[in-house]
Short mmCIF file of C-alpha atoms in Angstrom, two decimals:
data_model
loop_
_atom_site.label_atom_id
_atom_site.label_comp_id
_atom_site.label_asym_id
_atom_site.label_seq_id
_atom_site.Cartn_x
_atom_site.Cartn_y
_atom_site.Cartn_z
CA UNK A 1 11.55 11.04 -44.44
CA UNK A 2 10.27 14.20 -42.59
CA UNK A 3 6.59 13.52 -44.20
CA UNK A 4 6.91 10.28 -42.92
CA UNK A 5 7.50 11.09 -39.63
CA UNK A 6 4.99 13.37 -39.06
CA UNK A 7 2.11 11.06 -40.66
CA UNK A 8 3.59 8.54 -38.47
CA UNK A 9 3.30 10.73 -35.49
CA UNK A 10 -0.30 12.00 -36.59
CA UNK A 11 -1.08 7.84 -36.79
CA UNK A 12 -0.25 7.05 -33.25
CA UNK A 13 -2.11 9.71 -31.82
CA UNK A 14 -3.29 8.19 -28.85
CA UNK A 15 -7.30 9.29 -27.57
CA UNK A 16 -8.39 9.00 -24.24
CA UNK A 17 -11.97 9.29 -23.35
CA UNK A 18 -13.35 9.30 -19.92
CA UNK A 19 -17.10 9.85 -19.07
CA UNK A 20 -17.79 12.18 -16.18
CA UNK A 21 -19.39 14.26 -14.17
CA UNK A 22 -18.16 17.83 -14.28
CA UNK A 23 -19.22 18.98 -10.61
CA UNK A 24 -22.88 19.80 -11.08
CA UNK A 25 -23.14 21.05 -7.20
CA UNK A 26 -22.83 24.47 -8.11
CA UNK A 27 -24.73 25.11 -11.10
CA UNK A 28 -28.20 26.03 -11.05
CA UNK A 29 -30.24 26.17 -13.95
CA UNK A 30 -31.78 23.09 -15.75
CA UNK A 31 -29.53 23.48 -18.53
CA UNK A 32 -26.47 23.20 -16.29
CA UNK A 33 -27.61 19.98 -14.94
CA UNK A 34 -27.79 18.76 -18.67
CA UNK A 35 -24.38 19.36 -18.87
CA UNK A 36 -23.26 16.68 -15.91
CA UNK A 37 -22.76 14.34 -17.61
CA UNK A 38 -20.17 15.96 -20.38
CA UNK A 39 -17.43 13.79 -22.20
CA UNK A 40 -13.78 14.86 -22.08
CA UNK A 41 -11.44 13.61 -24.48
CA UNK A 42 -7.87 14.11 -24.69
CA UNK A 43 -5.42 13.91 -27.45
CA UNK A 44 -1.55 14.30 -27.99
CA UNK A 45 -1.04 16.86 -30.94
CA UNK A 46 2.02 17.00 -32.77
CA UNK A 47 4.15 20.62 -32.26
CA UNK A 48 7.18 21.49 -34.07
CA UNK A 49 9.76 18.79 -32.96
CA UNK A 50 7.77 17.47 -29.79
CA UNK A 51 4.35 17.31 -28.32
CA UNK A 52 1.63 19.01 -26.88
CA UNK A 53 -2.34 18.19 -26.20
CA UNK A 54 -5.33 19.17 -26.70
CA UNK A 55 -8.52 18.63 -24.21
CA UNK A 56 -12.45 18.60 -25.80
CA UNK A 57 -15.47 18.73 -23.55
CA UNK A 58 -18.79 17.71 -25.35
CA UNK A 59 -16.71 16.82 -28.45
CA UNK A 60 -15.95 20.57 -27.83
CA UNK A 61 -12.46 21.87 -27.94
CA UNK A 62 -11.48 23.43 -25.06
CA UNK A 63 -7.77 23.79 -24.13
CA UNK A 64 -4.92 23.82 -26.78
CA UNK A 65 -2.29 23.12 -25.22
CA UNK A 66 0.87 23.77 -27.86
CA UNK A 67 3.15 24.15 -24.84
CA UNK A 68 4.45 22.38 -21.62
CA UNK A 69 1.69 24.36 -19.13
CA UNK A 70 2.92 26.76 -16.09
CA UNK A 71 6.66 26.62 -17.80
CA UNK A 72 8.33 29.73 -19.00
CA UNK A 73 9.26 29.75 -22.37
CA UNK A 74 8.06 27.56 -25.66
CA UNK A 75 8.75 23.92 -24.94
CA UNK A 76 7.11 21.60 -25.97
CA UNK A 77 6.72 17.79 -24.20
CA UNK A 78 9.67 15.42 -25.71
CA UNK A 79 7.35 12.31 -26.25
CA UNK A 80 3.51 11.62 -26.59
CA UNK A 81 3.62 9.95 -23.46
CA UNK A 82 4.44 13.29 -21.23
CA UNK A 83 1.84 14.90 -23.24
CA UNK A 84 -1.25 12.48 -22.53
CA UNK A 85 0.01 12.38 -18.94
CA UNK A 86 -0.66 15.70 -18.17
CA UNK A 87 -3.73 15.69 -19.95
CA UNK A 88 -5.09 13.05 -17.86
CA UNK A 89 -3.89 15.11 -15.11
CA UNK A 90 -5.70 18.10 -16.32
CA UNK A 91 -9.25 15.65 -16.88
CA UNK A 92 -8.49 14.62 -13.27
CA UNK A 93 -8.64 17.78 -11.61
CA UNK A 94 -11.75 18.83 -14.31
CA UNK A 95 -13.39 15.61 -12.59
CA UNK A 96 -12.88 17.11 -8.94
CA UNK A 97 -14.81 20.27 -10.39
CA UNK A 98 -13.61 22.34 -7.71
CA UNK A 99 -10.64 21.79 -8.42
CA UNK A 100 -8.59 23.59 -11.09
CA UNK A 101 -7.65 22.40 -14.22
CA UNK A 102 -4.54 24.23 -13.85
CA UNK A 103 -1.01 22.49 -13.62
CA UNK A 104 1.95 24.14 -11.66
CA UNK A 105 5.47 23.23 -11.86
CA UNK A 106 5.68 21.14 -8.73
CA UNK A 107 3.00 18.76 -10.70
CA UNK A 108 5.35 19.00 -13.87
CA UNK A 109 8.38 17.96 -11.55
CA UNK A 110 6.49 14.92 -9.61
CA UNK A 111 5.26 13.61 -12.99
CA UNK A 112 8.67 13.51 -14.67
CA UNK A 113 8.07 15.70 -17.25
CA UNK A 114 11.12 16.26 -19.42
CA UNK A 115 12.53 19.92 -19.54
CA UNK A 116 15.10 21.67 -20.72
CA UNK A 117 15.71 23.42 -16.98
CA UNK A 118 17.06 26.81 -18.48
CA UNK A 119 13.86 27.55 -19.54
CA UNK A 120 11.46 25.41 -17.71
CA UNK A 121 10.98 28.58 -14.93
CA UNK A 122 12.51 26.15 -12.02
CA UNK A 123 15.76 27.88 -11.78
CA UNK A 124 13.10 31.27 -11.68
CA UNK A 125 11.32 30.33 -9.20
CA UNK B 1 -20.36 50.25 -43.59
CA UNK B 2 -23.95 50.02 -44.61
CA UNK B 3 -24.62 48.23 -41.59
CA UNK B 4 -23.29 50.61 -39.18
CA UNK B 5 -25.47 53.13 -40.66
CA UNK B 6 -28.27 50.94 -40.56
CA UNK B 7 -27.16 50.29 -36.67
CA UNK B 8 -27.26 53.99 -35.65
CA UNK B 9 -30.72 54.62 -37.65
CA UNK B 10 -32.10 51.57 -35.36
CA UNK B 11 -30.32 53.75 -32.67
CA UNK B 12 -32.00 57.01 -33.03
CA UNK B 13 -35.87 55.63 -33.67
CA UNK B 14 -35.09 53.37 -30.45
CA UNK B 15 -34.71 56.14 -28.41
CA UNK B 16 -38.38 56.46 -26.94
CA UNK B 17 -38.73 52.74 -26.85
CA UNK B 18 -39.82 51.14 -23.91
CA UNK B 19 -36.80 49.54 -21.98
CA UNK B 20 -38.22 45.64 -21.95
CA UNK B 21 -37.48 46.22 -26.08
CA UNK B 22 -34.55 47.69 -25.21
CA UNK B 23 -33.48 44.59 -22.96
CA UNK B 24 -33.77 42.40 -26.45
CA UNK B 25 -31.63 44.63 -27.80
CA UNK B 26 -28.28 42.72 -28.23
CA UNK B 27 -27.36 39.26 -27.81
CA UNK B 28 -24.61 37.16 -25.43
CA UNK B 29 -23.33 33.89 -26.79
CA UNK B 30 -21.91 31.25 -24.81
CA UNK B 31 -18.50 29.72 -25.61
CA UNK B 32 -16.33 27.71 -24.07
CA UNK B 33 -15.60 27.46 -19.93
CA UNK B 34 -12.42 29.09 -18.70
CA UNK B 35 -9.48 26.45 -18.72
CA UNK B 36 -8.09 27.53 -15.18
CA UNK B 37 -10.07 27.24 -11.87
CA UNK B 38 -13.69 29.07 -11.74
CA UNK B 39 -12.83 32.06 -10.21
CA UNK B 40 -13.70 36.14 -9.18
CA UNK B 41 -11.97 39.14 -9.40
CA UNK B 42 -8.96 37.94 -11.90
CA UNK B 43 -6.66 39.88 -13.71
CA UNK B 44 -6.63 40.49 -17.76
CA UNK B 45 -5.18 42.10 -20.58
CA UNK B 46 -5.35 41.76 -24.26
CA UNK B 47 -1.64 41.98 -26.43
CA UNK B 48 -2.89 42.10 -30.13
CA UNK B 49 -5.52 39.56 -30.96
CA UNK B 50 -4.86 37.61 -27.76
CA UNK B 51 -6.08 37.82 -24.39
CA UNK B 52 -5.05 36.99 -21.49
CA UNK B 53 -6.34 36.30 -18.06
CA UNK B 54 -5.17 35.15 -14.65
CA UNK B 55 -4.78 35.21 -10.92
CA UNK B 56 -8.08 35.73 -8.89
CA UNK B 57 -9.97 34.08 -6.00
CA UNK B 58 -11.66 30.79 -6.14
CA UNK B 59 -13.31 30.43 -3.02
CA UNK B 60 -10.71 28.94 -1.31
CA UNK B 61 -7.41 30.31 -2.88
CA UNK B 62 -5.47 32.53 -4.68
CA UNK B 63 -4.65 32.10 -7.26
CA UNK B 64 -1.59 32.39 -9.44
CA UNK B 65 -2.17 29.98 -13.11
CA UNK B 66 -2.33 32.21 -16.17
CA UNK B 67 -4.44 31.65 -19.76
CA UNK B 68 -4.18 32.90 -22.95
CA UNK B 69 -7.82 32.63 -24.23
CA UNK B 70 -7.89 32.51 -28.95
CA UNK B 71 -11.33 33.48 -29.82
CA UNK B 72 -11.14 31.90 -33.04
CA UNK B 73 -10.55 29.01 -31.83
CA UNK B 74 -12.66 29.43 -28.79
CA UNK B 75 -9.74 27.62 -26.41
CA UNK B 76 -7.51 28.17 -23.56
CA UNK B 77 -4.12 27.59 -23.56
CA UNK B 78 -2.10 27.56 -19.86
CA UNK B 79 1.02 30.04 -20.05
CA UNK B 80 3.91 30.03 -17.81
CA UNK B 81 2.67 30.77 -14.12
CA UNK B 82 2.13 34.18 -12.88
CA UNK B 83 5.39 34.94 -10.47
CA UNK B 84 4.37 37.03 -8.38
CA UNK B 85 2.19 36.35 -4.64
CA UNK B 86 -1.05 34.67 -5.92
CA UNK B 87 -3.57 37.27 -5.35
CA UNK B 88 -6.97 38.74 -6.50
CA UNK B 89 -8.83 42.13 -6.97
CA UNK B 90 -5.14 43.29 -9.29
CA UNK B 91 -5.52 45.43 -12.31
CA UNK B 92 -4.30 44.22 -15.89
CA UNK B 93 -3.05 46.30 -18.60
CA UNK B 94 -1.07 46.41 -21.82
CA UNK B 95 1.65 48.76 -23.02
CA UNK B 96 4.23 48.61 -25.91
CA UNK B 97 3.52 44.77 -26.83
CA UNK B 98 3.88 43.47 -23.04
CA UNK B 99 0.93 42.97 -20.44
CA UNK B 100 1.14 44.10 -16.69
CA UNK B 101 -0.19 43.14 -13.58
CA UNK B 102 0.07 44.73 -10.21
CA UNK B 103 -1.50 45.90 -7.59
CA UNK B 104 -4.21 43.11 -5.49
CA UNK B 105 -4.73 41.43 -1.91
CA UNK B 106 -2.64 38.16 -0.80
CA UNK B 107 -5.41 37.39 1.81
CA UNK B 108 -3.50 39.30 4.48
CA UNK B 109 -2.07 42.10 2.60
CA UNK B 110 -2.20 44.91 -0.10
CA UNK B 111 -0.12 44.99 -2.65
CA UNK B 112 1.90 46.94 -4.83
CA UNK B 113 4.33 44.58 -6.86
CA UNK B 114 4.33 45.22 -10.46
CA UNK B 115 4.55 42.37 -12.73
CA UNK B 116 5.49 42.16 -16.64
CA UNK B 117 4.49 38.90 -19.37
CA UNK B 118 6.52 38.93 -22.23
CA UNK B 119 4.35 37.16 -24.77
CA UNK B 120 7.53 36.74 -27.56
CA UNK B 121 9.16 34.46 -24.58
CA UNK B 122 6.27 33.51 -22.36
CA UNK B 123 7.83 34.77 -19.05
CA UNK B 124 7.44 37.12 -16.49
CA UNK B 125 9.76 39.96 -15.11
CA UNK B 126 9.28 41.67 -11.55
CA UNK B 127 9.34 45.86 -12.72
CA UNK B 128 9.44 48.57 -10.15
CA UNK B 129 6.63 48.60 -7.53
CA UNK B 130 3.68 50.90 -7.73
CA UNK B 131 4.65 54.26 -6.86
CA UNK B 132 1.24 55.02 -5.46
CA UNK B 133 0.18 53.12 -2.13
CA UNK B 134 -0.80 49.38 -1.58
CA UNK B 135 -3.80 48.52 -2.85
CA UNK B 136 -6.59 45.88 -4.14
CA UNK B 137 -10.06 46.60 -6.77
CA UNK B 138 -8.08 49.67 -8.40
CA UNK B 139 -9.15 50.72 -12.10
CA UNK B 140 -6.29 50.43 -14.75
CA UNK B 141 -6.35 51.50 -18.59
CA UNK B 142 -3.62 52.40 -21.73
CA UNK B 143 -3.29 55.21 -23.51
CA UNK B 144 -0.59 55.37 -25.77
CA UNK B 145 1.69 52.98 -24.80
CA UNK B 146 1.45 53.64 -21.08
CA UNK B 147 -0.44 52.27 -18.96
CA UNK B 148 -2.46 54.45 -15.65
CA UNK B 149 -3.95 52.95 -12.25
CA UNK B 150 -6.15 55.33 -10.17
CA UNK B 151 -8.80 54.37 -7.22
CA UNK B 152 -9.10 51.61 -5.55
CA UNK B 153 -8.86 50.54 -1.46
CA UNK B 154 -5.34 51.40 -0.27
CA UNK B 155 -3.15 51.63 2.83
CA UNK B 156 -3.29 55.29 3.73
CA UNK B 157 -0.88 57.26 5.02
CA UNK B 158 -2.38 58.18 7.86
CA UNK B 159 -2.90 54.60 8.24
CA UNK B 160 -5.81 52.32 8.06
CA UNK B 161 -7.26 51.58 5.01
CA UNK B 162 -9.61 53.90 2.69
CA UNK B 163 -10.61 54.41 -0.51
CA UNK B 164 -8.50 56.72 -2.82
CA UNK B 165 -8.69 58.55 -5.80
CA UNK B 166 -4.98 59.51 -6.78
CA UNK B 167 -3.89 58.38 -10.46
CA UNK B 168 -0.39 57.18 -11.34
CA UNK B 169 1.09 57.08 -15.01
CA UNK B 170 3.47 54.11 -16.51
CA UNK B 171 6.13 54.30 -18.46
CA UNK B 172 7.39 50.91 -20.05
CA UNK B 173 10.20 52.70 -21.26
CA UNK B 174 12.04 54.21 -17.91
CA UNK B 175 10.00 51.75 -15.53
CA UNK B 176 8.60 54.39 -13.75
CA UNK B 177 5.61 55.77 -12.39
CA UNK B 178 4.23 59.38 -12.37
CA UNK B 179 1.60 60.80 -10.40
CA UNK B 180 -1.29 62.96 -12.31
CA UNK B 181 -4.37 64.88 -11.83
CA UNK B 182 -6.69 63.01 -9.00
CA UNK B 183 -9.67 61.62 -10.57
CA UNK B 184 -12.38 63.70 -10.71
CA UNK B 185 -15.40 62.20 -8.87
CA UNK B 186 -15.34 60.59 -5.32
CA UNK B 187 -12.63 58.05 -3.92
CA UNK B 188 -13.95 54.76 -4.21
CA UNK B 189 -12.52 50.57 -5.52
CA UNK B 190 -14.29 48.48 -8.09
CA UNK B 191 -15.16 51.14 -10.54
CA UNK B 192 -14.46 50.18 -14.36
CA UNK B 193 -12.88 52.23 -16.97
CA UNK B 194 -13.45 52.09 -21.16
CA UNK B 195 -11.21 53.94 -23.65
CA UNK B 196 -12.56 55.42 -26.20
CA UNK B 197 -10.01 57.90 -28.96
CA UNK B 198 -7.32 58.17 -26.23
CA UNK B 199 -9.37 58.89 -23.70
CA UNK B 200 -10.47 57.21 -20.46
CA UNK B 201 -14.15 56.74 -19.00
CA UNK B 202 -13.95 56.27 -15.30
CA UNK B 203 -17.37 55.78 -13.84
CA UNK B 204 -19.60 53.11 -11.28
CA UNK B 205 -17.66 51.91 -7.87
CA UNK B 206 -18.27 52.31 -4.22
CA UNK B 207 -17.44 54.28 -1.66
CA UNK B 208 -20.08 53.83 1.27
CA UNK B 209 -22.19 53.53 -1.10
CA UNK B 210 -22.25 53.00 -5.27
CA UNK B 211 -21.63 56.24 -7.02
CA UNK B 212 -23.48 58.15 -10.01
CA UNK B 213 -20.75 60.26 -11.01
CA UNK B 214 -18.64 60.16 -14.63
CA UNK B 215 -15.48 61.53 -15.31
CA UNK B 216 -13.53 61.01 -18.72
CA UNK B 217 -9.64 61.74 -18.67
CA UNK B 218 -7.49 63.39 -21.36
CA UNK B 219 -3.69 62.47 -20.88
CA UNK B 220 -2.61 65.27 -23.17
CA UNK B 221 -3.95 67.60 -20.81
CA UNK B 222 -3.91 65.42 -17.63
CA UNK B 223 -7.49 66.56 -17.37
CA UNK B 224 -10.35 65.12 -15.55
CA UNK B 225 -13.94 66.17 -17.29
CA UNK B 226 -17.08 65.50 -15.59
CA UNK B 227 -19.41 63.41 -17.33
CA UNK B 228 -23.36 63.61 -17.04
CA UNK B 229 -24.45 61.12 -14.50
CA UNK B 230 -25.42 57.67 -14.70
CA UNK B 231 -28.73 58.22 -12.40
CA UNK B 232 -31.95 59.91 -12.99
CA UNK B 233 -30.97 63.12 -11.43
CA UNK B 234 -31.30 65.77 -14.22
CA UNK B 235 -34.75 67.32 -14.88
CA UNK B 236 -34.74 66.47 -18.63
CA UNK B 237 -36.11 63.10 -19.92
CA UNK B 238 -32.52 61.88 -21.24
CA UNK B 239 -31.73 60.29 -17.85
CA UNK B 240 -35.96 58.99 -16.77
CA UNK B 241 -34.86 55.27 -17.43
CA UNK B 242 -30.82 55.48 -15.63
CA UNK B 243 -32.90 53.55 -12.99
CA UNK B 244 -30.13 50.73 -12.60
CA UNK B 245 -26.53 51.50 -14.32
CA UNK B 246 -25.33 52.42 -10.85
CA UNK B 247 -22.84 48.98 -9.63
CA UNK B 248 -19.90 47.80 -8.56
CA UNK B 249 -17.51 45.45 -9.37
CA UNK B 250 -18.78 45.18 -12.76
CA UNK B 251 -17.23 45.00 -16.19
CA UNK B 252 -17.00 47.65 -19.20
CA UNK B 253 -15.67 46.95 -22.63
CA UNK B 254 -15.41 49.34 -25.95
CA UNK B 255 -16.56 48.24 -28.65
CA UNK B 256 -16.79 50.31 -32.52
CA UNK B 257 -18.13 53.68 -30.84
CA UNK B 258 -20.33 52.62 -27.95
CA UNK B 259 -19.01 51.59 -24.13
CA UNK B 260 -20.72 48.59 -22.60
CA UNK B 261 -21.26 48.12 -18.80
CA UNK B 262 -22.72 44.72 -17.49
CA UNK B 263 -23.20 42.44 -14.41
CA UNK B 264 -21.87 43.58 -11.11
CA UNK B 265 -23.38 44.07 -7.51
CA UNK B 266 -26.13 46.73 -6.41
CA UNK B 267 -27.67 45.45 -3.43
CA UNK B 268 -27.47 42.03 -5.35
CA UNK B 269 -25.55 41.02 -8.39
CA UNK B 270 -27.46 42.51 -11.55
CA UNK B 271 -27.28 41.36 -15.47
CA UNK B 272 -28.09 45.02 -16.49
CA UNK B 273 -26.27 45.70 -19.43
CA UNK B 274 -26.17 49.39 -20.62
CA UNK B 275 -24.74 50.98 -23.79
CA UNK B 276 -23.09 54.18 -23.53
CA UNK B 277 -22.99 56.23 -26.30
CA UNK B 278 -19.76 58.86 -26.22
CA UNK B 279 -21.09 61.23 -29.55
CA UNK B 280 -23.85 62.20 -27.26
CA UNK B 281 -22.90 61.15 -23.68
CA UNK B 282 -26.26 59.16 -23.04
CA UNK B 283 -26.91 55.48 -22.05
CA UNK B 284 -29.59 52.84 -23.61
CA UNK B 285 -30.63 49.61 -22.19
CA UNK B 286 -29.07 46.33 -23.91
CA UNK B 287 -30.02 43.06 -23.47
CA UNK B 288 -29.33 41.59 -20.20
CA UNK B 289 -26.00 40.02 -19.40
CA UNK B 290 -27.54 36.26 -20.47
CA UNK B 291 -25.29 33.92 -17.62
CA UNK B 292 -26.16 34.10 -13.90
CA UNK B 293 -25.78 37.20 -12.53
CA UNK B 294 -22.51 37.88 -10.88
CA UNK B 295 -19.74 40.34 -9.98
CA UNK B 296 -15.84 40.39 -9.76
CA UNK B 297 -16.23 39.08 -13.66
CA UNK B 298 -13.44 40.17 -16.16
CA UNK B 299 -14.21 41.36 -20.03
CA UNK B 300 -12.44 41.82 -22.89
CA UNK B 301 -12.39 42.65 -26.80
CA UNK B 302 -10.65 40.90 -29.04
CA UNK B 303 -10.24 41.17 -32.88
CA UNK B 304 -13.36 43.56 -32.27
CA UNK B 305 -15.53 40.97 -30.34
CA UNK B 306 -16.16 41.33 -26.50
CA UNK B 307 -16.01 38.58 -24.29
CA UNK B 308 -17.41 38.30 -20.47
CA UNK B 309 -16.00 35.25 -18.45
CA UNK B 310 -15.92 34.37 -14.88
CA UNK B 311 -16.65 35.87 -11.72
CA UNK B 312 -18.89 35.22 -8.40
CA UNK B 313 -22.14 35.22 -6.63
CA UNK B 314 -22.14 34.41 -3.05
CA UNK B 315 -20.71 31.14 -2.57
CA UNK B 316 -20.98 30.54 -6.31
CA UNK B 317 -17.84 30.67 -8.55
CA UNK B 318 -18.22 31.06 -12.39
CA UNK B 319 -15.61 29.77 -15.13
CA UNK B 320 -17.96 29.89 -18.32
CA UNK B 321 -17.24 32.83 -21.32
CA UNK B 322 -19.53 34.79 -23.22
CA UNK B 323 -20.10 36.89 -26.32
CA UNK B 324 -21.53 39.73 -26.72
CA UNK B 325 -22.79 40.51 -29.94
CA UNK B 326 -24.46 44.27 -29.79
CA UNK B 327 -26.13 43.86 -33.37
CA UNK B 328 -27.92 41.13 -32.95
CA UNK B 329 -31.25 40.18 -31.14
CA UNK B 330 -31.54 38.41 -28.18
CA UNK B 331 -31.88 34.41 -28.45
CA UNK B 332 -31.93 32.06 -25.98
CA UNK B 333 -30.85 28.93 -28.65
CA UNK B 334 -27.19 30.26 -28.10
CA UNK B 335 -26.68 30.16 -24.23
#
């Protein structure tokens, strides 16, 4: 039943691909300007009992995220669906350029992100 | 084993070689961008195989979002936000399993909050503050399980700000700092320090101006012991080519039984990368830092390879990493 599960869960991992540009304004040589035009993918990845994500840029992997981001402690996101929407969060902000792909815990909170609150770092904070 | 020897041979016939074959000597690889914002003048430590790196200045902010970077992977992974003021210009280090940061400038104010990650539970802990004064672009290293800050800009006393040269000791143990010997050579911020067999290299920085002095110091002894300089100031030919190791705001990683200093600001940012060698206390030309030049960049070795990621050049903020590989020869297919 376990095996099952997890080939089930491995199955419905969903891919999101968005084409953009990854803020060419600052970069200066020719081979930067190649790299405008990069694809970003995103993918939910399977950790321990719940979720996590992983982000690839050029088919490149990039950030492995086993964890929920900015959030003390191990946890991991309770369904897929938390999981691709902070990744698409994270290819959002990669899209600004300027902006960082970093999430905080106020993005975490306004996105609904499941936590277990003793360890999510709110109560810290 | 054979190829170290075969390294220090190269070494020794290389030694009256002109420095543009010097400058292929060496060769940086480019891996992946940083996951968190491009940035300058962020913090970093390494805890076993794994860095980490965080906080800094992006142009527009400070910063506070924290990475763990796997090299064998070649990804970055967000960890649980730094909890202290976002800031820039703070020193990392790494004693008994746990990395530190403190020290750094808010924007408004120096600082001297000390700050420990916990890597077994992914969390940060506020320790005692700095016993030294307030202060940003200090130099920090570990030795032994404890870790040391000395230099840097700093509230004075007297008030004002100025550049110091005092050095403080941590225990992890008590959570408390000690003050030791004054480095050697002249107050100044943005110098780097290397370890090499328990000791610690303290050279490059600025005062009014960027500095050509070297000090190495022994915490058995709590001992400061002056180093040849890094200019062409000594009437023997050792030192004709030290025409541009002096910097600031540069980086410096060990690696096997060399030192490495690259990028950083004279004048204008440089690529420069030198190889000091501590058997004989003598520098060689490597192969040019291969990204745009910059300074306020962060470095660090893992699982015996050295990475150089990040950093700034005027209006221009950096988030891409790169390898250094000393034993190889310069190729541009790789950047």
């Amino acid at each position: 039943m376990m095996m099952i599960t997890k080939a089930l869960k491995c199955a419905v991992v969903c891919t999101v691909i968005l084409f953009f540009s990854c803020d060419g304004e600052q970069q200066q040589t020719d081979k930067a300007k190649n790299d405008d035009k990069l694809p970003v993918t995103a993918i939910a990845i399977p950790v321990n009992d719940g979720w996590g994500y992983e982000i690839y840029v050029d088919n490149q992997p990039f950030i492995k995220q086993e964890t929920i981001p900015a959030a003390e402690g191990f946890q991991t996101f309770k369904s897929r669906e938390d999981a691709l929407r902070i990744a698409k969060l994270v290819m959002a902000k990669m899209k600004e350029g300027k902006k960082f792909p970093a999430v905080t815990m106020e993005e975490l909170q306004q996105a609904k992100i499941a936590m277990n609150s003793a360890t999510s770092g709110i109560l810290k904070q | 084993m054979l190829a170290l020897a075969a390294v220090c041979i190269g070494v020794s016939c290389n030694k009256s070689s002109d420095s543009s074959s010097d400058e292929e000597s060496g060769n940086w690889i480019k891996r992946s961008s940083f996951g968190g914002a491009q940035r300058t003048e962020a913090a970093s430590f390494v805890i076993g195989d794994t860095a980490y790196v965080g906080t800094g200045y992006d142009g527009e902010n400070r910063l506070k979002d924290f990475w763990l970077y796997n090299a064998d992977g070649n990804t970055w992974q967000q960890r649980a936000v730094f909890r202290g003021t976002a800031r820039n210009s703070a020193v990392g280090f790494s004693a008994n399993g746990k990395g530190y940061i403190a020290t750094g400038y808010d924007g408004v104010n120096k600082l001297k909050d000390v700050w420990r990650y916990d890597p077994s539970s992914n969390s940060w802990d506020q320790m005692n503050d700095f016993a030294g004064s307030a202060r940003y672009d200090a130099a920090a290293f570990s030795i032994a399980d404890k870790g040391y800050i000395t230099t840097g800009y700093a509230d004075l006393e007297t008030g004002g700000s100025g550049n110091v040269k005092d050095c403080w000791q941590y225990n992890p143990g008590s959570d408390s700092w000690t003050e030791k010997n004054n480095f050697g050579g002249d107050k100044r911020n943005s110098a780097v320090v290397f370890v090499y067999q328990d000791k610690a290299y303290l050279c490059t920085g600025t005062a009014s101006s960027t500095l050509n002095d070297f000090y190495a110091y022994d915490p058995s002894t709590d001992t400061w012991t002056e180093k040849r300089k890094i200019a062409n100031i000594s009437d023997e030919s050792y030192d004709d080519d030290y025409s541009d190791i002096i910097r600031s705001n540069a980086v410096a990683f060990t690696l096997g039984d060399y030192a490495y200093i690259s990028t950083g600001t004279n004048g204008s940012n440089t690529t420069k990368t030198w190889r000091y060698h501590f058997a004989d206390d003598t520098w060689s030309r490597k192969t040019p830092f291969e990204g745009s030049s910059r300074g306020g960049a962060v470095a660090f070795v893992v699982k015996n390879r050295a990475f150089v990621t990040m950093g700034s050049s005027g209006s221009s903020y950096f988030d891409d990493i790169w390898e250094f590989n000393p034993d190889q020869t310069q190729n541009d297919d790789d950047n």
